């Protein structure tokens, strides 16, 4: 028996049934209030969420000094893109924005900085990353995903987990990560948050499990159960996904936490249990170790065990897993993580936030307008999201979740697009005019004429459109992805001036932009870029950085075209090359797309059947150094079940000087070309395959080589 196991077993042997039940409860501090929170600490509650700094320290002190066994408490927080519920933290781009970097190191650094900042608040655990896929962009939480592709989500998810957790959970600077929401949450029917996913376990294994598998391989310490259900079975009550697959097959050895009040939801929302007692038994049996916010679980399981409706060893197993993590974090000796003094919003972290914002910029259209030229006299920055830091941050900051920092004013340093462009103009002696134009959504403010007047005489218009926090997040799914309010009218009025116009998207996710992107001279996607999102936009517009982001998600032409993710199954009975009879099948902008001020040409794709090594040559044909993301996809030509015409299997970023040529090599093994068959087994079926490599997922951007396995 190792040291941790021995310690856990010794502790478990001393625990009463009540103490075991309490250890499984996670108490919502802000909801129950201080007095009640301290009562729970005395009872031996295992965890608290959404409490910061001195309040957390007080709870910890009471738990360790006044509970019978003095077991330290684990504090969880939603540090989703930075420790953003603390108003003084570094705010990074959202997961979706950062995913545009296609760079695991960007995510690792973001995770590590966030961990340090969370730790300085005395906390131990972030409910991040989201490994759900953003396939139906009507869903309110697409901004929290790494986009639509399971391979990319897995690579970036594993990287941020390594950043959060480091090599040693006990070092005082790293925190627990939480892979969520397990599983298929983003796939709810109609993108209706938390609804049923019309999914089979085969599909779950094929598409949605791989990112979680990589998270487990990266050592993720906790997993959060999804709100929804799979074919009628709530994930909270599903031992197949939680026990058989997650623990049995993936070998996950951390603990499982439910999502917010999932146990009550079995009664109130999903109607599969009559009482919270019945629901608690279901949840414990299914494999949930910690119960978020449903504090009635405590009495319910104690009663259930006493009545013989639940075996105490179910609780023993859960408590073992929780205590093991507490030991691994060295909480008994050092309950308070201290991070690194002064690291909250420190210069090193801000530098990473700035770099992440720069690498998240995706240039999707440029009809010769960009970069903006130094000789201009006037630039006009127009639009509702040009100077709105709340919209630039998006979800999960002290604006969208103000509980720990109610009513907090925006904390510098941050740079909006307006401020970024103003600074760039000032440095070049260019005049800069600003006008908001209209509000998002409708109603609050509209002055299109004023915006047109401000733009008159400009050499270039920067129009910043998008969505706002009220349209983003939980319970905010959208049926209509078109730009809301008067944003299209604002575009039309400005376009009519005939001045070169670049549209910039500051939004939580792809919207159905139509002409606002296509009829502009240039279009640049910034999503929610965090503190330096606006500065990065300005740098890209003026050519101070060469945009290198690539889309991790497809843009629809229209809400009715959703889902439009690239790796769909074939078989659509549509005319060749067509899709809907009133809309093409292709998206407005495709997965993997993105350009810069360089251009890249590919040739010489080879795939060695014996070694399964592929190589391709890429050349910078542009006039300046640039970074390309070489993307590799494959197709299983004939398979026992339908497989997508394209699946991402590898990618590599390369920076090339003008004229420079590089051969990029990828090594695969047969398992990389696998599928999940009808018997739910992951197998590689022999036969013909195609390997594709190039600039994006679009057919016209890819070279193709056939090979056999
Ligand atoms: C509910 C959300 O679904 C989840 O992502 C989050 O971590 C918890 N609430 C805690 O705030």
CSV table of C-alpha atoms in Angstrom, one decimal, residues 495-689:
chain,number,residue,atom,x,y,z
A,495,UNK,CA,-21.1,50.4,-47.1
A,496,UNK,CA,-23.1,52.9,-49.2
A,497,UNK,CA,-20.3,55.5,-48.5
A,498,UNK,CA,-18.0,53.5,-50.8
A,499,UNK,CA,-15.1,53.7,-48.3
A,500,UNK,CA,-12.9,50.6,-47.9
A,501,UNK,CA,-14.6,48.7,-45.0
A,502,UNK,CA,-13.3,45.9,-42.8
A,503,UNK,CA,-15.8,44.0,-40.7
A,504,UNK,CA,-14.5,42.8,-37.3
A,505,UNK,CA,-16.4,40.2,-35.4
A,506,UNK,CA,-16.2,40.4,-31.6
A,507,UNK,CA,-18.6,37.6,-30.6
A,508,UNK,CA,-18.9,34.5,-28.7
A,509,UNK,CA,-19.2,32.2,-31.7
A,510,UNK,CA,-19.8,32.1,-35.4
A,511,UNK,CA,-22.9,34.1,-36.4
A,512,UNK,CA,-24.7,34.1,-39.7
A,513,UNK,CA,-23.1,37.2,-41.0
A,514,UNK,CA,-23.9,37.0,-44.7
A,515,UNK,CA,-23.1,40.2,-46.6
A,516,UNK,CA,-21.7,41.9,-43.5
A,517,UNK,CA,-18.7,39.6,-44.0
A,518,UNK,CA,-18.9,38.9,-47.7
A,519,UNK,CA,-19.7,42.4,-49.0
A,520,UNK,CA,-17.0,43.9,-46.8
A,521,UNK,CA,-13.5,44.5,-48.3
A,522,UNK,CA,-12.0,42.5,-45.5
A,523,UNK,CA,-13.4,40.4,-42.6
A,524,UNK,CA,-11.6,39.5,-39.5
A,525,UNK,CA,-12.8,37.2,-36.7
A,526,UNK,CA,-11.7,38.0,-33.1
A,527,UNK,CA,-14.3,36.2,-31.1
A,528,UNK,CA,-13.8,37.1,-27.4
A,529,UNK,CA,-10.2,38.0,-27.2
A,530,UNK,CA,-9.9,38.9,-23.5
A,531,UNK,CA,-7.9,41.8,-22.2
A,532,UNK,CA,-5.9,42.4,-25.3
A,533,UNK,CA,-8.4,41.3,-27.9
A,534,UNK,CA,-8.9,44.9,-29.2
A,535,UNK,CA,-5.2,45.6,-29.3
A,536,UNK,CA,-4.6,42.4,-31.3
A,537,UNK,CA,-7.3,43.4,-33.8
A,538,UNK,CA,-5.6,46.8,-34.3
A,539,UNK,CA,-2.2,45.1,-34.7
A,540,UNK,CA,-3.6,42.8,-37.3
A,541,UNK,CA,-5.3,45.7,-39.2
A,542,UNK,CA,-2.1,47.7,-39.3
A,543,UNK,CA,0.1,44.7,-40.2
A,544,UNK,CA,2.0,44.9,-36.9
A,545,UNK,CA,1.3,41.2,-36.6
A,546,UNK,CA,0.7,38.8,-39.5
A,547,UNK,CA,-2.6,37.1,-38.6
A,548,UNK,CA,-2.1,33.3,-38.2
A,549,UNK,CA,-5.3,32.1,-36.6
A,550,UNK,CA,-7.4,29.3,-38.2
A,551,UNK,CA,-11.0,28.6,-37.6
A,552,UNK,CA,-11.7,25.7,-35.1
A,553,UNK,CA,-15.3,25.9,-36.1
A,554,UNK,CA,-17.3,26.5,-39.3
A,555,UNK,CA,-19.4,29.6,-40.0
A,556,UNK,CA,-22.9,29.0,-41.3
A,557,UNK,CA,-24.5,31.0,-44.1
A,558,UNK,CA,-27.8,31.1,-42.3
A,559,UNK,CA,-29.2,29.7,-39.1
A,560,UNK,CA,-31.2,27.2,-41.0
A,561,UNK,CA,-28.0,25.7,-42.3
A,562,UNK,CA,-26.8,24.7,-38.8
A,563,UNK,CA,-25.2,22.3,-38.1
A,564,UNK,CA,-22.6,22.9,-40.7
A,565,UNK,CA,-19.5,21.3,-39.1
A,566,UNK,CA,-17.1,19.9,-41.6
A,567,UNK,CA,-16.9,16.3,-40.6
A,568,UNK,CA,-20.5,15.3,-41.2
A,569,UNK,CA,-21.5,11.9,-42.4
A,570,UNK,CA,-22.0,11.5,-46.2
A,571,UNK,CA,-25.2,10.5,-47.9
A,572,UNK,CA,-27.2,13.8,-48.3
A,573,UNK,CA,-29.7,13.2,-51.1
A,574,UNK,CA,-28.9,16.5,-52.8
A,575,UNK,CA,-27.9,17.4,-56.3
A,576,UNK,CA,-24.1,17.0,-56.9
A,577,UNK,CA,-22.3,19.9,-55.4
A,578,UNK,CA,-25.5,21.3,-53.9
A,579,UNK,CA,-27.0,21.2,-50.5
A,580,UNK,CA,-30.4,22.7,-49.6
A,581,UNK,CA,-32.3,23.7,-52.7
A,582,UNK,CA,-32.1,27.3,-51.4
A,583,UNK,CA,-28.6,27.3,-49.9
A,584,UNK,CA,-25.3,25.7,-50.8
A,585,UNK,CA,-23.9,22.9,-48.7
A,586,UNK,CA,-20.7,24.7,-48.0
A,587,UNK,CA,-20.3,27.0,-45.0
A,588,UNK,CA,-19.7,30.7,-45.2
A,589,UNK,CA,-16.2,30.0,-43.7
A,590,UNK,CA,-14.9,26.5,-43.2
A,591,UNK,CA,-13.1,24.7,-40.4
A,592,UNK,CA,-9.4,25.4,-40.7
A,593,UNK,CA,-9.7,28.5,-42.8
A,594,UNK,CA,-7.7,31.6,-42.1
A,595,UNK,CA,-5.2,33.7,-44.0
A,596,UNK,CA,-2.6,36.3,-43.3
A,597,UNK,CA,-0.3,38.6,-45.2
A,598,UNK,CA,1.7,35.7,-46.6
A,599,UNK,CA,0.5,33.0,-48.9
A,600,UNK,CA,1.4,29.3,-48.8
A,601,UNK,CA,1.6,26.7,-51.5
A,602,UNK,CA,1.7,22.9,-51.0
A,603,UNK,CA,3.1,20.1,-53.1
A,604,UNK,CA,4.7,16.7,-52.9
A,605,UNK,CA,2.3,14.9,-50.5
A,606,UNK,CA,3.4,11.3,-50.0
A,607,UNK,CA,2.2,8.6,-47.6
A,608,UNK,CA,4.5,5.6,-47.0
A,609,UNK,CA,2.2,2.6,-46.5
A,610,UNK,CA,4.8,0.6,-44.6
A,611,UNK,CA,5.8,3.1,-42.1
A,612,UNK,CA,2.6,5.2,-42.2
A,613,UNK,CA,4.7,8.3,-42.5
A,614,UNK,CA,3.4,11.2,-44.5
A,615,UNK,CA,5.2,14.2,-45.7
A,616,UNK,CA,4.2,17.3,-47.6
A,617,UNK,CA,6.1,20.4,-48.8
A,618,UNK,CA,4.9,23.9,-47.9
A,619,UNK,CA,6.3,27.1,-49.3
A,620,UNK,CA,5.8,30.7,-48.3
A,621,UNK,CA,5.0,32.4,-51.6
A,622,UNK,CA,4.3,35.7,-50.0
A,623,UNK,CA,6.5,38.7,-49.4
A,624,UNK,CA,6.7,38.5,-45.7
A,625,UNK,CA,7.4,35.9,-43.0
A,626,UNK,CA,4.3,34.1,-41.9
A,627,UNK,CA,3.0,31.1,-39.9
A,628,UNK,CA,1.0,28.4,-41.6
A,629,UNK,CA,-0.9,25.6,-39.9
A,630,UNK,CA,-0.4,22.4,-42.0
A,631,UNK,CA,-3.6,20.4,-41.6
A,632,UNK,CA,-3.8,16.7,-42.3
A,633,UNK,CA,-7.2,14.9,-42.7
A,634,UNK,CA,-8.1,11.4,-43.7
A,635,UNK,CA,-10.9,9.4,-45.3
A,636,UNK,CA,-11.7,5.8,-44.9
A,637,UNK,CA,-12.9,5.1,-48.5
A,638,UNK,CA,-15.2,2.1,-47.7
A,639,UNK,CA,-16.1,1.3,-44.1
A,640,UNK,CA,-18.6,-0.9,-42.2
A,641,UNK,CA,-20.4,2.2,-40.8
A,642,UNK,CA,-20.6,5.7,-42.3
A,643,UNK,CA,-17.5,7.7,-41.8
A,644,UNK,CA,-17.0,11.4,-42.6
A,645,UNK,CA,-15.3,12.4,-45.9
A,646,UNK,CA,-12.7,14.2,-43.8
A,647,UNK,CA,-11.4,13.9,-40.3
A,648,UNK,CA,-8.6,15.9,-38.9
A,649,UNK,CA,-5.8,13.6,-37.8
A,650,UNK,CA,-2.8,15.9,-37.3
A,651,UNK,CA,-1.6,19.5,-37.6
A,652,UNK,CA,1.6,21.4,-37.3
A,653,UNK,CA,2.4,25.1,-37.2
A,654,UNK,CA,5.4,26.3,-39.3
A,655,UNK,CA,6.9,29.7,-39.6
A,656,UNK,CA,8.5,30.4,-42.9
A,657,UNK,CA,10.4,33.3,-44.4
A,658,UNK,CA,9.4,34.6,-47.8
A,659,UNK,CA,10.3,31.9,-50.4
A,660,UNK,CA,11.2,29.4,-47.7
A,661,UNK,CA,10.2,25.9,-48.2
A,662,UNK,CA,9.8,23.2,-45.6
A,663,UNK,CA,9.0,19.5,-45.8
A,664,UNK,CA,6.7,18.6,-42.9
A,665,UNK,CA,6.5,15.0,-41.8
A,666,UNK,CA,3.9,13.2,-39.8
A,667,UNK,CA,4.1,9.7,-38.3
A,668,UNK,CA,0.9,7.8,-37.8
A,669,UNK,CA,-0.1,4.3,-36.6
A,670,UNK,CA,-3.0,2.2,-37.7
A,671,UNK,CA,-5.1,3.2,-34.7
A,672,UNK,CA,-5.1,6.8,-36.0
A,673,UNK,CA,-7.3,5.6,-38.8
A,674,UNK,CA,-9.8,3.7,-36.7
A,675,UNK,CA,-13.6,3.9,-36.4
A,676,UNK,CA,-16.1,2.7,-33.9
A,677,UNK,CA,-18.0,-0.2,-35.5
A,678,UNK,CA,-21.6,-1.3,-34.9
A,679,UNK,CA,-20.5,-3.4,-31.9
A,680,UNK,CA,-19.1,-0.3,-30.3
A,681,UNK,CA,-15.5,-1.5,-30.8
A,682,UNK,CA,-12.8,0.8,-31.9
A,683,UNK,CA,-11.1,-0.9,-34.9
A,684,UNK,CA,-9.1,0.0,-37.9
A,685,UNK,CA,-10.6,-1.7,-40.9
A,686,UNK,CA,-8.2,-2.8,-43.7
A,687,UNK,CA,-8.7,-1.3,-47.1
A,688,UNK,CA,-8.2,1.9,-49.0
A,689,UNK,CA,-7.7,5.3,-47.3
